[in-house]
């Protein structure tokens, strides 16, 4: 059950594009929504380009109090808009400290079932921090993270449903860890699932790349088909609609992205780390490439144990 969602916001339009998706999930699941912004201390922006001596006599505490008040008002404003649709199940919270650790600590303390956030924010002198924080959370938290890329169409007032979920798998139990949160999310719309296994066509030895002999390639295809068939049977026994795909490709991340496009998947769900056994390591660094290149919502999770 999805009872509690956390939406980190940094004040940017990028971060707010998650709101329609989170609202759709919360509405379907009846989940409570936590809005969180982390206050990041910073010098007065209107003095950044002035000589250092002009900071003398400036009350920095007043500046910080001013920004905190603005950030609290920002969160309350977002919460008020969401409550028009979701009722009084929206909780705005201003956090302090290191951004990523503050968000994860809050998520764990409040029994968050899923974090919903944008994959990109702004950088530089701006106070917007979400993009780099998404990267860090995906690498460290074991809480499922629903990532919304900038190219996703997050229109307000639109019911964003996840009716078709693509799940890339590498044959490991660790890779299969994503299935439970994907099924929890998909249950709200009775989603159908496409299980994907990418068979690498090359093997890398040192700095050299060698094509896998056709006979070995066919053997790996058969192993992949048998694996997906067994797994899909187990999922169908739970009442799910499941299809399978086995694809040959030199670049697993590209194969995942192309399959998501060809299948018109509403969501791609994958674990961030899989086993590194021989040539079957489809996940891990591949997940990072998919996160950076996808134009579709992406559900990722790092298994509890590496």
mmCIF file of N, CA and C in Angstrom, residues 42-104:
data_model
loop_
_atom_site.group_PDB
_atom_site.id
_atom_site.type_symbol
_atom_site.label_atom_id
_atom_site.label_comp_id
_atom_site.label_asym_id
_atom_site.label_seq_id
_atom_site.Cartn_x
_atom_site.Cartn_y
_atom_site.Cartn_z
ATOM 1 N N UNK A 42 22.561 31.020 2.755
ATOM 2 C CA UNK A 42 23.290 31.625 1.651
ATOM 3 C C UNK A 42 23.432 33.116 1.928
ATOM 4 N N UNK A 43 24.446 33.774 1.375
ATOM 5 C CA UNK A 43 24.611 35.217 1.574
ATOM 6 C C UNK A 43 23.533 35.987 0.836
ATOM 7 N N UNK A 44 23.278 37.231 1.228
ATOM 8 C CA UNK A 44 22.252 38.034 0.549
ATOM 9 C C UNK A 44 22.555 38.174 -0.935
ATOM 10 N N UNK A 45 21.596 37.757 -1.778
ATOM 11 C CA UNK A 45 21.847 37.744 -3.220
ATOM 12 C C UNK A 45 22.082 39.144 -3.779
ATOM 13 N N UNK A 46 21.438 40.165 -3.188
ATOM 14 C CA UNK A 46 21.598 41.506 -3.734
ATOM 15 C C UNK A 46 22.938 42.132 -3.385
ATOM 16 N N UNK A 47 23.738 41.412 -2.541
ATOM 17 C CA UNK A 47 25.061 41.920 -2.177
ATOM 18 C C UNK A 47 26.198 41.084 -2.763
ATOM 19 N N UNK A 48 25.860 40.027 -3.484
ATOM 20 C CA UNK A 48 26.895 39.104 -3.966
ATOM 21 C C UNK A 48 27.925 39.787 -4.864
ATOM 22 N N UNK A 49 27.504 40.757 -5.649
ATOM 23 C CA UNK A 49 28.408 41.389 -6.608
ATOM 24 C C UNK A 49 29.058 42.655 -6.049
ATOM 25 N N UNK A 50 28.788 42.990 -4.808
ATOM 26 C CA UNK A 50 29.352 44.187 -4.191
ATOM 27 C C UNK A 50 30.631 43.865 -3.431
ATOM 28 N N UNK A 51 31.473 44.844 -3.186
ATOM 29 C CA UNK A 51 32.694 44.607 -2.411
ATOM 30 C C UNK A 51 32.381 43.996 -1.054
ATOM 31 N N UNK A 52 33.321 43.205 -0.561
ATOM 32 C CA UNK A 52 33.099 42.465 0.670
ATOM 33 C C UNK A 52 32.768 43.380 1.846
ATOM 34 N N UNK A 53 33.364 44.620 1.871
ATOM 35 C CA UNK A 53 33.151 45.471 3.039
ATOM 36 C C UNK A 53 31.686 45.868 3.195
ATOM 37 N N UNK A 54 30.896 45.760 2.122
ATOM 38 C CA UNK A 54 29.507 46.163 2.221
ATOM 39 C C UNK A 54 28.676 45.175 3.033
ATOM 40 N N UNK A 55 29.272 44.011 3.373
ATOM 41 C CA UNK A 55 28.572 43.083 4.250
ATOM 42 C C UNK A 55 28.617 43.571 5.700
ATOM 43 N N UNK A 56 29.532 44.495 6.004
ATOM 44 C CA UNK A 56 29.649 44.989 7.369
ATOM 45 C C UNK A 56 28.358 45.685 7.783
ATOM 46 N N UNK A 57 27.896 45.367 8.944
ATOM 47 C CA UNK A 57 26.683 45.973 9.449
ATOM 48 C C UNK A 57 25.412 45.289 8.995
ATOM 49 N N UNK A 58 25.533 44.298 8.101
ATOM 50 C CA UNK A 58 24.354 43.572 7.637
ATOM 51 C C UNK A 58 23.970 42.517 8.671
ATOM 52 N N UNK A 59 22.734 42.479 9.038
ATOM 53 C CA UNK A 59 22.245 41.496 9.999
ATOM 54 C C UNK A 59 21.889 40.220 9.238
ATOM 55 N N UNK A 60 22.823 39.251 9.235
ATOM 56 C CA UNK A 60 22.618 38.017 8.476
ATOM 57 C C UNK A 60 21.466 37.196 9.030
ATOM 58 N N UNK A 61 21.252 37.299 10.344
ATOM 59 C CA UNK A 61 20.141 36.558 10.944
ATOM 60 C C UNK A 61 18.811 37.031 10.369
ATOM 61 N N UNK A 62 18.708 38.340 10.137
ATOM 62 C CA UNK A 62 17.481 38.876 9.551
ATOM 63 C C UNK A 62 17.288 38.367 8.123
ATOM 64 N N UNK A 63 18.392 38.318 7.366
ATOM 65 C CA UNK A 63 18.303 37.802 6.008
ATOM 66 C C UNK A 63 17.835 36.337 6.008
ATOM 67 N N UNK A 64 18.419 35.517 6.893
ATOM 68 C CA UNK A 64 18.037 34.108 6.956
ATOM 69 C C UNK A 64 16.581 33.969 7.383
ATOM 70 N N UNK A 65 16.147 34.772 8.338
ATOM 71 C CA UNK A 65 14.761 34.708 8.795
ATOM 72 C C UNK A 65 13.808 35.089 7.661
ATOM 73 N N UNK A 66 14.221 36.090 6.868
ATOM 74 C CA UNK A 66 13.406 36.514 5.734
ATOM 75 C C UNK A 66 13.240 35.375 4.730
ATOM 76 N N UNK A 67 14.360 34.688 4.390
ATOM 77 C CA UNK A 67 14.294 33.609 3.412
ATOM 78 C C UNK A 67 13.510 32.416 3.957
ATOM 79 N N UNK A 68 13.675 32.129 5.247
ATOM 80 C CA UNK A 68 12.895 31.043 5.845
ATOM 81 C C UNK A 68 11.398 31.328 5.737
ATOM 82 N N UNK A 69 11.033 32.551 6.040
ATOM 83 C CA UNK A 69 9.618 32.919 5.960
ATOM 84 C C UNK A 69 9.094 32.783 4.539
ATOM 85 N N UNK A 70 9.912 33.198 3.561
ATOM 86 C CA UNK A 70 9.507 33.071 2.161
ATOM 87 C C UNK A 70 9.354 31.610 1.772
ATOM 88 N N UNK A 71 10.280 30.771 2.237
ATOM 89 C CA UNK A 71 10.232 29.347 1.915
ATOM 90 C C UNK A 71 9.023 28.677 2.571
ATOM 91 N N UNK A 72 8.701 29.050 3.807
ATOM 92 C CA UNK A 72 7.529 28.497 4.471
ATOM 93 C C UNK A 72 6.257 28.912 3.747
ATOM 94 N N UNK A 73 6.202 30.181 3.325
ATOM 95 C CA UNK A 73 5.029 30.656 2.579
ATOM 96 C C UNK A 73 4.908 29.919 1.241
ATOM 97 N N UNK A 74 6.036 29.669 0.608
ATOM 98 C CA UNK A 74 6.046 28.931 -0.660
ATOM 99 C C UNK A 74 5.433 27.541 -0.470
ATOM 100 N N UNK A 75 5.881 26.821 0.557
ATOM 101 C CA UNK A 75 5.358 25.483 0.812
ATOM 102 C C UNK A 75 3.875 25.520 1.152
ATOM 103 N N UNK A 76 3.468 26.481 1.971
ATOM 104 C CA UNK A 76 2.061 26.588 2.352
ATOM 105 C C UNK A 76 1.192 26.883 1.131
ATOM 106 N N UNK A 77 1.723 27.697 0.206
ATOM 107 C CA UNK A 77 0.983 27.996 -1.009
ATOM 108 C C UNK A 77 0.783 26.765 -1.874
ATOM 109 N N UNK A 78 1.838 25.971 -2.040
ATOM 110 C CA UNK A 78 1.726 24.725 -2.810
ATOM 111 C C UNK A 78 0.751 23.775 -2.128
ATOM 112 N N UNK A 79 0.858 23.658 -0.798
ATOM 113 C CA UNK A 79 -0.019 22.762 -0.051
ATOM 114 C C UNK A 79 -1.478 23.173 -0.211
ATOM 115 N N UNK A 80 -1.745 24.471 -0.153
ATOM 116 C CA UNK A 80 -3.123 24.957 -0.284
ATOM 117 C C UNK A 80 -3.713 24.580 -1.643
ATOM 118 N N UNK A 81 -2.915 24.683 -2.693
ATOM 119 C CA UNK A 81 -3.392 24.323 -4.023
ATOM 120 C C UNK A 81 -3.683 22.825 -4.107
ATOM 121 N N UNK A 82 -2.785 21.998 -3.541
ATOM 122 C CA UNK A 82 -2.985 20.555 -3.600
ATOM 123 C C UNK A 82 -4.178 20.117 -2.756
ATOM 124 N N UNK A 83 -4.432 20.820 -1.659
ATOM 125 C CA UNK A 83 -5.544 20.456 -0.783
ATOM 126 C C UNK A 83 -6.890 20.667 -1.453
ATOM 127 N N UNK A 84 -6.950 21.518 -2.467
ATOM 128 C CA UNK A 84 -8.195 21.695 -3.210
ATOM 129 C C UNK A 84 -8.597 20.394 -3.904
ATOM 130 N N UNK A 85 -7.592 19.582 -4.224
ATOM 131 C CA UNK A 85 -7.833 18.305 -4.907
ATOM 132 C C UNK A 85 -7.790 17.133 -3.938
ATOM 133 N N UNK A 86 -6.866 17.191 -2.962
ATOM 134 C CA UNK A 86 -6.605 16.031 -2.104
ATOM 135 C C UNK A 86 -7.166 16.158 -0.696
ATOM 136 N N UNK A 87 -7.767 17.296 -0.361
ATOM 137 C CA UNK A 87 -8.253 17.481 0.993
ATOM 138 C C UNK A 87 -7.120 17.841 1.940
ATOM 139 N N UNK A 88 -7.308 17.568 3.225
ATOM 140 C CA UNK A 88 -6.330 17.999 4.233
ATOM 141 C C UNK A 88 -5.216 16.975 4.464
ATOM 142 N N UNK A 89 -4.875 16.229 3.414
ATOM 143 C CA UNK A 89 -3.849 15.187 3.558
ATOM 144 C C UNK A 89 -2.482 15.659 3.083
ATOM 145 N N UNK A 90 -2.250 16.976 3.036
ATOM 146 C CA UNK A 90 -0.991 17.537 2.551
ATOM 147 C C UNK A 90 -0.273 18.222 3.717
ATOM 148 N N UNK A 91 0.989 17.837 3.942
ATOM 149 C CA UNK A 91 1.757 18.357 5.071
ATOM 150 C C UNK A 91 3.001 19.083 4.545
ATOM 151 N N UNK A 92 3.080 20.412 4.676
ATOM 152 C CA UNK A 92 4.288 21.144 4.272
ATOM 153 C C UNK A 92 5.286 21.211 5.423
ATOM 154 N N UNK A 93 6.574 20.969 5.118
ATOM 155 C CA UNK A 93 7.605 20.973 6.160
ATOM 156 C C UNK A 93 8.880 21.621 5.637
ATOM 157 N N UNK A 94 9.414 22.572 6.393
ATOM 158 C CA UNK A 94 10.698 23.183 6.072
ATOM 159 C C UNK A 94 11.781 22.478 6.883
ATOM 160 N N UNK A 95 12.777 21.919 6.184
ATOM 161 C CA UNK A 95 13.845 21.165 6.831
ATOM 162 C C UNK A 95 15.123 21.984 6.897
ATOM 163 N N UNK A 96 16.049 21.552 7.753
ATOM 164 C CA UNK A 96 17.346 22.205 7.906
ATOM 165 C C UNK A 96 18.451 21.165 7.752
ATOM 166 N N UNK A 97 19.627 21.613 7.340
ATOM 167 C CA UNK A 97 20.782 20.726 7.281
ATOM 168 C C UNK A 97 21.171 20.359 5.870
ATOM 169 N N UNK A 98 22.024 19.345 5.758
ATOM 170 C CA UNK A 98 22.433 18.846 4.452
ATOM 171 C C UNK A 98 21.200 18.384 3.682
ATOM 172 N N UNK A 99 21.101 18.780 2.432
ATOM 173 C CA UNK A 99 19.847 18.598 1.699
ATOM 174 C C UNK A 99 19.462 17.123 1.562
ATOM 175 N N UNK A 100 20.330 16.309 0.975
ATOM 176 C CA UNK A 100 19.956 14.916 0.700
ATOM 177 C C UNK A 100 19.738 14.126 1.976
ATOM 178 N N UNK A 101 20.617 14.306 2.972
ATOM 179 C CA UNK A 101 20.463 13.547 4.215
ATOM 180 C C UNK A 101 19.232 14.009 4.987
ATOM 181 N N UNK A 102 18.897 15.300 4.915
ATOM 182 C CA UNK A 102 17.703 15.811 5.589
ATOM 183 C C UNK A 102 16.442 15.204 4.976
ATOM 184 N N UNK A 103 16.423 15.116 3.644
ATOM 185 C CA UNK A 103 15.262 14.538 2.964
ATOM 186 C C UNK A 103 15.123 13.063 3.301
ATOM 187 N N UNK A 104 16.229 12.325 3.244
ATOM 188 C CA UNK A 104 16.151 10.895 3.535
ATOM 189 C C UNK A 104 15.767 10.657 4.986
#
